[in-house]
PDB file of C-alpha atoms in Angstrom:
ATOM      1  CA  GLU A   1     -44.258 -60.129 280.261  1.00 69.00           C
ATOM      2  CA  ALA A   2     -41.987 -62.950 281.379  1.00 82.00           C
ATOM      3  CA  GLY A   3     -43.394 -65.535 283.739  1.00 94.00           C
ATOM      4  CA  VAL A   4     -41.688 -67.099 286.731  1.00 97.00           C
ATOM      5  CA  THR A   5     -38.375 -68.535 285.596  1.00 97.00           C
ATOM      6  CA  GLN A   6     -36.405 -71.275 287.313  1.00 98.00           C
ATOM      7  CA  SER A   7     -32.925 -72.600 286.705  1.00 97.00           C
ATOM      8  CA  PRO A   8     -31.599 -75.105 286.077  1.00 97.00           C
ATOM      9  CA  THR A   9     -34.390 -77.250 284.613  1.00 96.00           C
ATOM     10  CA  HIS A  10     -32.673 -80.518 285.494  1.00 96.00           C
ATOM     11  CA  LEU A  11     -29.942 -81.398 287.933  1.00 96.00           C
ATOM     12  CA  ILE A  12     -28.194 -84.624 288.892  1.00 97.00           C
ATOM     13  CA  LYS A  13     -26.242 -84.790 292.146  1.00 97.00           C
ATOM     14  CA  THR A  14     -24.833 -87.458 294.422  1.00 97.00           C
ATOM     15  CA  ARG A  15     -25.563 -87.998 298.085  1.00 97.00           C
ATOM     16  CA  GLY A  16     -23.850 -85.534 300.408  1.00 97.00           C
ATOM     17  CA  GLN A  17     -23.452 -82.821 297.788  1.00 98.00           C
ATOM     18  CA  GLN A  18     -24.951 -79.360 297.960  1.00 98.00           C
ATOM     19  CA  VAL A  19     -27.249 -77.742 295.409  1.00 98.00           C
ATOM     20  CA  THR A  20     -28.560 -74.243 294.686  1.00 98.00           C
ATOM     21  CA  LEU A  21     -31.774 -73.635 292.766  1.00 98.00           C
ATOM     22  CA  ARG A  22     -32.730 -70.229 291.422  1.00 98.00           C
ATOM     23  CA  CYS A  23     -36.016 -68.447 290.822  1.00 98.00           C
ATOM     24  CA  SER A  24     -36.896 -65.135 289.210  1.00 98.00           C
ATOM     25  CA  PRO A  25     -40.401 -63.937 289.985  1.00 97.00           C
ATOM     26  CA  ILE A  26     -42.721 -62.055 287.675  1.00 97.00           C
ATOM     27  CA  SER A  27     -41.847 -58.372 287.550  1.00 95.00           C
ATOM     28  CA  GLY A  28     -43.556 -56.530 290.397  1.00 93.00           C
ATOM     29  CA  HIS A  29     -44.084 -59.641 292.501  1.00 94.00           C
ATOM     30  CA  THR A  30     -42.515 -59.401 295.938  1.00 93.00           C
ATOM     31  CA  SER A  31     -43.477 -62.801 297.374  1.00 92.00           C
ATOM     32  CA  VAL A  32     -41.693 -66.004 296.398  1.00 95.00           C
ATOM     33  CA  TYR A  33     -42.752 -69.486 297.494  1.00 95.00           C
ATOM     34  CA  TRP A  34     -40.833 -72.746 297.230  1.00 96.00           C
ATOM     35  CA  TYR A  35     -42.481 -76.169 297.074  1.00 95.00           C
ATOM     36  CA  GLN A  36     -41.204 -79.725 296.851  1.00 96.00           C
ATOM     37  CA  GLN A  37     -43.110 -82.346 294.882  1.00 94.00           C
ATOM     38  CA  ALA A  38     -41.760 -85.864 295.118  1.00 92.00           C
ATOM     39  CA  LEU A  39     -42.844 -88.334 292.419  1.00 86.00           C
ATOM     40  CA  GLY A  40     -46.511 -89.219 292.808  1.00 79.00           C
ATOM     41  CA  LEU A  41     -46.954 -87.011 295.862  1.00 82.00           C
ATOM     42  CA  GLY A  42     -48.578 -83.668 296.537  1.00 85.00           C
ATOM     43  CA  LEU A  43     -47.010 -80.266 296.928  1.00 90.00           C
ATOM     44  CA  GLN A  44     -45.074 -79.801 300.148  1.00 91.00           C
ATOM     45  CA  PHE A  45     -44.540 -76.197 301.248  1.00 91.00           C
ATOM     46  CA  LEU A  46     -40.881 -75.345 301.855  1.00 94.00           C
ATOM     47  CA  LEU A  47     -40.357 -71.610 302.249  1.00 94.00           C
ATOM     48  CA  TRP A  48     -42.058 -68.255 301.742  1.00 93.00           C
ATOM     49  CA  TYR A  49     -40.127 -65.026 301.212  1.00 94.00           C
ATOM     50  CA  ASP A  50     -41.602 -61.559 301.027  1.00 91.00           C
ATOM     51  CA  GLU A  51     -39.777 -58.237 300.733  1.00 92.00           C
ATOM     52  CA  GLY A  52     -36.461 -59.976 301.406  1.00 93.00           C
ATOM     53  CA  GLU A  53     -37.567 -61.665 304.616  1.00 94.00           C
ATOM     54  CA  GLU A  54     -38.393 -65.292 305.367  1.00 94.00           C
ATOM     55  CA  ARG A  55     -42.069 -65.215 306.398  1.00 91.00           C
ATOM     56  CA  ASN A  56     -42.861 -68.862 306.863  1.00 89.00           C
ATOM     57  CA  ARG A  57     -41.216 -72.240 306.686  1.00 92.00           C
ATOM     58  CA  GLY A  58     -42.570 -75.718 306.132  1.00 90.00           C
ATOM     59  CA  ASN A  59     -41.700 -78.860 308.043  1.00 90.00           C
ATOM     60  CA  PHE A  60     -38.263 -79.445 306.512  1.00 95.00           C
ATOM     61  CA  PRO A  61     -34.859 -79.889 308.158  1.00 96.00           C
ATOM     62  CA  PRO A  62     -32.458 -76.918 308.452  1.00 96.00           C
ATOM     63  CA  ARG A  63     -30.344 -78.192 305.568  1.00 97.00           C
ATOM     64  CA  PHE A  64     -33.057 -76.671 303.382  1.00 98.00           C
ATOM     65  CA  SER A  65     -32.503 -72.928 303.348  1.00 97.00           C
ATOM     66  CA  GLY A  66     -32.809 -69.983 301.047  1.00 97.00           C
ATOM     67  CA  ARG A  67     -32.856 -66.279 300.634  1.00 97.00           C
ATOM     68  CA  GLN A  68     -34.468 -63.512 298.663  1.00 98.00           C
ATOM     69  CA  PHE A  69     -32.428 -60.784 297.029  1.00 97.00           C
ATOM     70  CA  PRO A  70     -33.238 -57.047 296.757  1.00 96.00           C
ATOM     71  CA  ASN A  71     -34.530 -57.627 293.207  1.00 95.00           C
ATOM     72  CA  TYR A  72     -36.920 -60.262 294.693  1.00 97.00           C
ATOM     73  CA  SER A  73     -35.249 -63.206 292.995  1.00 98.00           C
ATOM     74  CA  SER A  74     -34.639 -66.148 295.265  1.00 98.00           C
ATOM     75  CA  GLU A  75     -32.347 -69.094 295.861  1.00 98.00           C
ATOM     76  CA  LEU A  76     -33.092 -72.415 297.485  1.00 98.00           C
ATOM     77  CA  ASN A  77     -30.093 -74.234 298.953  1.00 98.00           C
ATOM     78  CA  VAL A  78     -30.071 -77.859 299.968  1.00 98.00           C
ATOM     79  CA  ASN A  79     -27.033 -79.179 301.860  1.00 97.00           C
ATOM     80  CA  ALA A  80     -25.972 -82.767 302.474  1.00 97.00           C
ATOM     81  CA  LEU A  81     -28.284 -84.152 299.808  1.00 98.00           C
ATOM     82  CA  GLU A  82     -30.143 -87.369 300.560  1.00 97.00           C
ATOM     83  CA  LEU A  83     -31.783 -89.778 298.135  1.00 97.00           C
ATOM     84  CA  GLU A  84     -35.257 -88.704 299.281  1.00 96.00           C
ATOM     85  CA  ASP A  85     -34.516 -85.128 298.205  1.00 97.00           C
ATOM     86  CA  SER A  86     -35.071 -86.262 294.625  1.00 97.00           C
ATOM     87  CA  ALA A  87     -38.114 -84.285 293.519  1.00 97.00           C
ATOM     88  CA  LEU A  88     -39.500 -81.502 291.382  1.00 96.00           C
ATOM     89  CA  TYR A  89     -38.840 -78.168 293.080  1.00 97.00           C
ATOM     90  CA  LEU A  90     -41.343 -75.493 292.204  1.00 96.00           C
ATOM     91  CA  CYS A  91     -41.117 -71.766 292.698  1.00 97.00           C
ATOM     92  CA  ALA A  92     -44.132 -69.459 292.648  1.00 96.00           C
ATOM     93  CA  SER A  93     -44.613 -65.735 292.972  1.00 95.00           C
ATOM     94  CA  ARG A  94     -47.318 -63.175 293.548  1.00 91.00           C
ATOM     95  CA  ARG A  95     -47.849 -59.608 294.734  1.00 87.00           C
ATOM     96  CA  GLY A  96     -49.759 -59.469 297.993  1.00 78.00           C
ATOM     97  CA  PRO A  97     -52.847 -61.687 298.282  1.00 77.00           C
ATOM     98  CA  SER A  98     -53.278 -61.994 294.522  1.00 83.00           C
ATOM     99  CA  GLU A  99     -53.062 -64.774 291.954  1.00 89.00           C
ATOM    100  CA  LEU A 100     -50.180 -67.212 292.398  1.00 92.00           C
ATOM    101  CA  PHE A 101     -48.034 -68.078 289.381  1.00 95.00           C
ATOM    102  CA  PHE A 102     -45.653 -71.009 289.141  1.00 96.00           C
ATOM    103  CA  GLY A 103     -42.451 -71.628 287.251  1.00 96.00           C
ATOM    104  CA  SER A 104     -41.754 -74.821 285.312  1.00 95.00           C
ATOM    105  CA  GLY A 105     -39.689 -76.295 288.104  1.00 96.00           C
ATOM    106  CA  THR A 106     -36.274 -77.848 288.636  1.00 97.00           C
ATOM    107  CA  GLN A 107     -36.109 -81.636 288.515  1.00 96.00           C
ATOM    108  CA  LEU A 108     -33.477 -82.764 291.012  1.00 98.00           C
ATOM    109  CA  SER A 109     -32.187 -86.317 290.973  1.00 97.00           C
ATOM    110  CA  VAL A 110     -29.951 -87.501 293.812  1.00 97.00           C
ATOM    111  CA  LEU A 111     -27.978 -90.665 293.095  1.00 96.00           C
TER     112      LEU A 111
ATOM    113  CA  LYS B   1     -55.139 -75.619 310.883  1.00 82.00           C
ATOM    114  CA  GLN B   2     -56.551 -75.426 307.364  1.00 87.00           C
ATOM    115  CA  GLU B   3     -57.004 -78.712 305.508  1.00 92.00           C
ATOM    116  CA  VAL B   4     -58.014 -79.074 301.867  1.00 95.00           C
ATOM    117  CA  THR B   5     -59.442 -82.217 300.323  1.00 96.00           C
ATOM    118  CA  GLN B   6     -60.434 -83.013 296.745  1.00 97.00           C
ATOM    119  CA  ILE B   7     -62.923 -85.556 295.467  1.00 94.00           C
ATOM    120  CA  PRO B   8     -62.622 -87.679 293.431  1.00 94.00           C
ATOM    121  CA  ALA B   9     -58.916 -88.570 293.545  1.00 95.00           C
ATOM    122  CA  ALA B  10     -59.101 -89.751 289.936  1.00 96.00           C
ATOM    123  CA  LEU B  11     -61.660 -89.529 287.160  1.00 95.00           C
ATOM    124  CA  SER B  12     -61.870 -91.019 283.692  1.00 97.00           C
ATOM    125  CA  VAL B  13     -64.489 -89.777 281.237  1.00 96.00           C
ATOM    126  CA  PRO B  14     -65.151 -90.026 277.501  1.00 97.00           C
ATOM    127  CA  GLU B  15     -64.531 -86.978 275.370  1.00 97.00           C
ATOM    128  CA  GLY B  16     -67.388 -84.483 275.258  1.00 97.00           C
ATOM    129  CA  GLU B  17     -68.706 -85.063 278.762  1.00 97.00           C
ATOM    130  CA  ASN B  18     -69.305 -82.260 281.237  1.00 97.00           C
ATOM    131  CA  LEU B  19     -67.698 -82.895 284.587  1.00 95.00           C
ATOM    132  CA  VAL B  20     -67.381 -81.485 288.087  1.00 96.00           C
ATOM    133  CA  LEU B  21     -64.366 -81.555 290.378  1.00 97.00           C
ATOM    134  CA  ASN B  22     -64.838 -80.883 294.073  1.00 97.00           C
ATOM    135  CA  CYS B  23     -62.675 -79.090 296.629  1.00 98.00           C
ATOM    136  CA  SER B  24     -63.425 -78.802 300.348  1.00 98.00           C
ATOM    137  CA  PHE B  25     -61.669 -76.781 303.037  1.00 96.00           C
ATOM    138  CA  THR B  26     -62.076 -76.860 306.805  1.00 94.00           C
ATOM    139  CA  ASP B  27     -61.629 -73.180 307.733  1.00 90.00           C
ATOM    140  CA  SER B  28     -63.969 -70.774 305.964  1.00 89.00           C
ATOM    141  CA  ALA B  29     -61.798 -67.753 306.834  1.00 86.00           C
ATOM    142  CA  ILE B  30     -60.112 -67.702 303.445  1.00 89.00           C
ATOM    143  CA  TYR B  31     -58.978 -64.734 301.390  1.00 87.00           C
ATOM    144  CA  ASN B  32     -59.178 -66.435 298.019  1.00 90.00           C
ATOM    145  CA  LEU B  33     -59.241 -69.825 296.303  1.00 94.00           C
ATOM    146  CA  GLN B  34     -57.338 -70.749 293.176  1.00 96.00           C
ATOM    147  CA  TRP B  35     -57.629 -73.669 290.762  1.00 98.00           C
ATOM    148  CA  PHE B  36     -54.585 -75.009 288.922  1.00 97.00           C
ATOM    149  CA  ARG B  37     -53.798 -77.737 286.436  1.00 97.00           C
ATOM    150  CA  GLN B  38     -50.568 -79.676 286.360  1.00 95.00           C
ATOM    151  CA  ASP B  39     -49.271 -81.827 283.531  1.00 94.00           C
ATOM    152  CA  PRO B  40     -46.867 -84.644 284.508  1.00 88.00           C
ATOM    153  CA  GLY B  41     -43.437 -83.353 285.496  1.00 87.00           C
ATOM    154  CA  LYS B  42     -44.432 -79.745 284.852  1.00 89.00           C
ATOM    155  CA  GLY B  43     -45.232 -76.688 286.894  1.00 91.00           C
ATOM    156  CA  LEU B  44     -48.738 -75.595 287.834  1.00 94.00           C
ATOM    157  CA  THR B  45     -50.804 -73.467 285.483  1.00 96.00           C
ATOM    158  CA  SER B  46     -53.285 -71.074 287.041  1.00 96.00           C
ATOM    159  CA  LEU B  47     -56.847 -71.590 285.792  1.00 97.00           C
ATOM    160  CA  LEU B  48     -59.099 -69.424 287.924  1.00 97.00           C
ATOM    161  CA  LEU B  49     -58.837 -67.257 291.031  1.00 94.00           C
ATOM    162  CA  ILE B  50     -61.937 -66.600 293.142  1.00 94.00           C
ATOM    163  CA  GLN B  51     -61.820 -63.891 295.773  1.00 90.00           C
ATOM    164  CA  SER B  52     -63.685 -64.643 299.011  1.00 89.00           C
ATOM    165  CA  SER B  53     -66.302 -62.025 298.129  1.00 90.00           C
ATOM    166  CA  GLN B  54     -67.067 -63.697 294.800  1.00 93.00           C
ATOM    167  CA  ARG B  55     -69.375 -66.620 294.082  1.00 94.00           C
ATOM    168  CA  GLU B  56     -67.925 -67.780 290.784  1.00 95.00           C
ATOM    169  CA  GLN B  57     -65.462 -67.164 287.985  1.00 96.00           C
ATOM    170  CA  THR B  58     -65.549 -68.277 284.368  1.00 97.00           C
ATOM    171  CA  SER B  59     -62.877 -68.751 281.734  1.00 96.00           C
ATOM    172  CA  GLY B  60     -63.833 -70.379 278.471  1.00 97.00           C
ATOM    173  CA  ARG B  61     -65.124 -73.895 279.182  1.00 97.00           C
ATOM    174  CA  LEU B  62     -64.224 -73.617 282.857  1.00 98.00           C
ATOM    175  CA  ASN B  63     -66.447 -72.357 285.645  1.00 98.00           C
ATOM    176  CA  ALA B  64     -65.448 -72.321 289.300  1.00 97.00           C
ATOM    177  CA  SER B  65     -67.857 -71.644 292.147  1.00 97.00           C
ATOM    178  CA  LEU B  66     -67.187 -70.855 295.775  1.00 97.00           C
ATOM    179  CA  ASP B  67     -69.404 -71.396 298.810  1.00 96.00           C
ATOM    180  CA  LYS B  68     -67.262 -70.049 301.613  1.00 93.00           C
ATOM    181  CA  SER B  69     -69.719 -70.724 304.398  1.00 92.00           C
ATOM    182  CA  SER B  70     -69.877 -74.436 303.603  1.00 95.00           C
ATOM    183  CA  GLY B  71     -66.168 -74.669 302.764  1.00 95.00           C
ATOM    184  CA  ARG B  72     -66.644 -75.874 299.205  1.00 97.00           C
ATOM    185  CA  SER B  73     -65.613 -75.043 295.680  1.00 97.00           C
ATOM    186  CA  THR B  74     -66.394 -76.808 292.434  1.00 98.00           C
ATOM    187  CA  LEU B  75     -64.668 -76.670 289.070  1.00 98.00           C
ATOM    188  CA  TYR B  76     -66.980 -77.363 286.160  1.00 97.00           C
ATOM    189  CA  ILE B  77     -65.437 -78.360 282.837  1.00 98.00           C
ATOM    190  CA  ALA B  78     -67.775 -78.285 279.862  1.00 98.00           C
ATOM    191  CA  ALA B  79     -67.400 -80.455 276.769  1.00 97.00           C
ATOM    192  CA  SER B  80     -64.220 -82.145 277.965  1.00 97.00           C
ATOM    193  CA  GLN B  81     -61.369 -82.785 275.514  1.00 97.00           C
ATOM    194  CA  PRO B  82     -58.365 -85.141 275.630  1.00 97.00           C
ATOM    195  CA  GLY B  83     -56.168 -82.051 276.119  1.00 96.00           C
ATOM    196  CA  ASP B  84     -57.899 -81.472 279.444  1.00 97.00           C
ATOM    197  CA  SER B  85     -56.214 -84.595 280.826  1.00 97.00           C
ATOM    198  CA  ALA B  86     -54.085 -83.444 283.770  1.00 97.00           C
ATOM    199  CA  THR B  87     -54.128 -83.190 287.537  1.00 96.00           C
ATOM    200  CA  TYR B  88     -56.313 -80.397 288.900  1.00 98.00           C
ATOM    201  CA  LEU B  89     -55.460 -78.823 292.231  1.00 97.00           C
ATOM    202  CA  CYS B  90     -57.255 -76.277 294.358  1.00 97.00           C
ATOM    203  CA  ALA B  91     -55.522 -74.054 296.885  1.00 95.00           C
ATOM    204  CA  VAL B  92     -56.827 -71.670 299.520  1.00 92.00           C
ATOM    205  CA  SER B  93     -55.112 -68.594 300.871  1.00 87.00           C
ATOM    206  CA  GLY B  94     -56.023 -66.828 304.042  1.00 77.00           C
ATOM    207  CA  ASP B  95     -54.643 -64.124 306.272  1.00 62.00           C
ATOM    208  CA  ASN B  96     -54.702 -66.600 309.136  1.00 50.00           C
ATOM    209  CA  TYR B  97     -51.908 -68.471 307.429  1.00 47.00           C
ATOM    210  CA  GLY B  98     -49.636 -65.541 306.748  1.00 53.00           C
ATOM    211  CA  GLN B  99     -50.808 -65.385 303.151  1.00 56.00           C
ATOM    212  CA  ASN B 100     -49.624 -68.920 302.731  1.00 72.00           C
ATOM    213  CA  PHE B 101     -51.392 -71.285 300.394  1.00 83.00           C
ATOM    214  CA  VAL B 102     -52.750 -74.672 301.413  1.00 88.00           C
ATOM    215  CA  PHE B 103     -53.075 -77.102 298.506  1.00 92.00           C
ATOM    216  CA  GLY B 104     -55.384 -80.031 298.040  1.00 94.00           C
ATOM    217  CA  PRO B 105     -53.988 -83.389 296.864  1.00 94.00           C
ATOM    218  CA  GLY B 106     -55.475 -82.976 293.392  1.00 96.00           C
ATOM    219  CA  THR B 107     -57.846 -84.837 291.089  1.00 97.00           C
ATOM    220  CA  ARG B 108     -56.236 -86.775 288.238  1.00 96.00           C
ATOM    221  CA  LEU B 109     -58.430 -86.419 285.142  1.00 97.00           C
ATOM    222  CA  SER B 110     -58.244 -88.581 282.051  1.00 97.00           C
ATOM    223  CA  VAL B 111     -60.399 -87.672 279.052  1.00 97.00           C
ATOM    224  CA  LEU B 112     -60.569 -90.547 276.601  1.00 96.00           C
ATOM    225  CA  PRO B 113     -60.898 -89.910 272.863  1.00 94.00           C
TER     226      PRO B 113
END
């Protein structure tokens, strides 16, 4: 069974650009979570999607947005990139209140 | 608001030692608690999940305990190996938080050969 997959693995952008990160959850998982982890810092909760709806949002500006598709895959969009957006972006999935599984992440560098 | 802390922040031990990592949470109304490890620049790998009704879980050299009433969990690693070097994070999930997870800051473990 495939795990949580994220694409791309690495990304380099310049300030002001827009980026889209993708996540495919484990088959049967309906909840997708997005986290940001800046270098040397802890996990910061971004967004939680379940059954196609946004259920909760962390303390991030509106230029961070996303969606979940009918097949439960998800996209994270970041507009007007800033230098401090450079981080590892992690996606996780689970079905209901069960074990949480993470993908390998997308390393975003903003120059 | 749930808060999760982990002690110690960093730990360095010689190979072969048994060790204990600690996790504390402020609100005992949790649904489950999960331990993860993270290697530098990588995603998180699930180690153990403890449901709120359980007292402990074991997987190989790892044993995690949960004392919900006191808001504590410990991760015991037996006979540590250099390959165990990583950051270990605990996370709690509760219905009060819309099934959201709250993560601790992690314990950075170094096992020296």
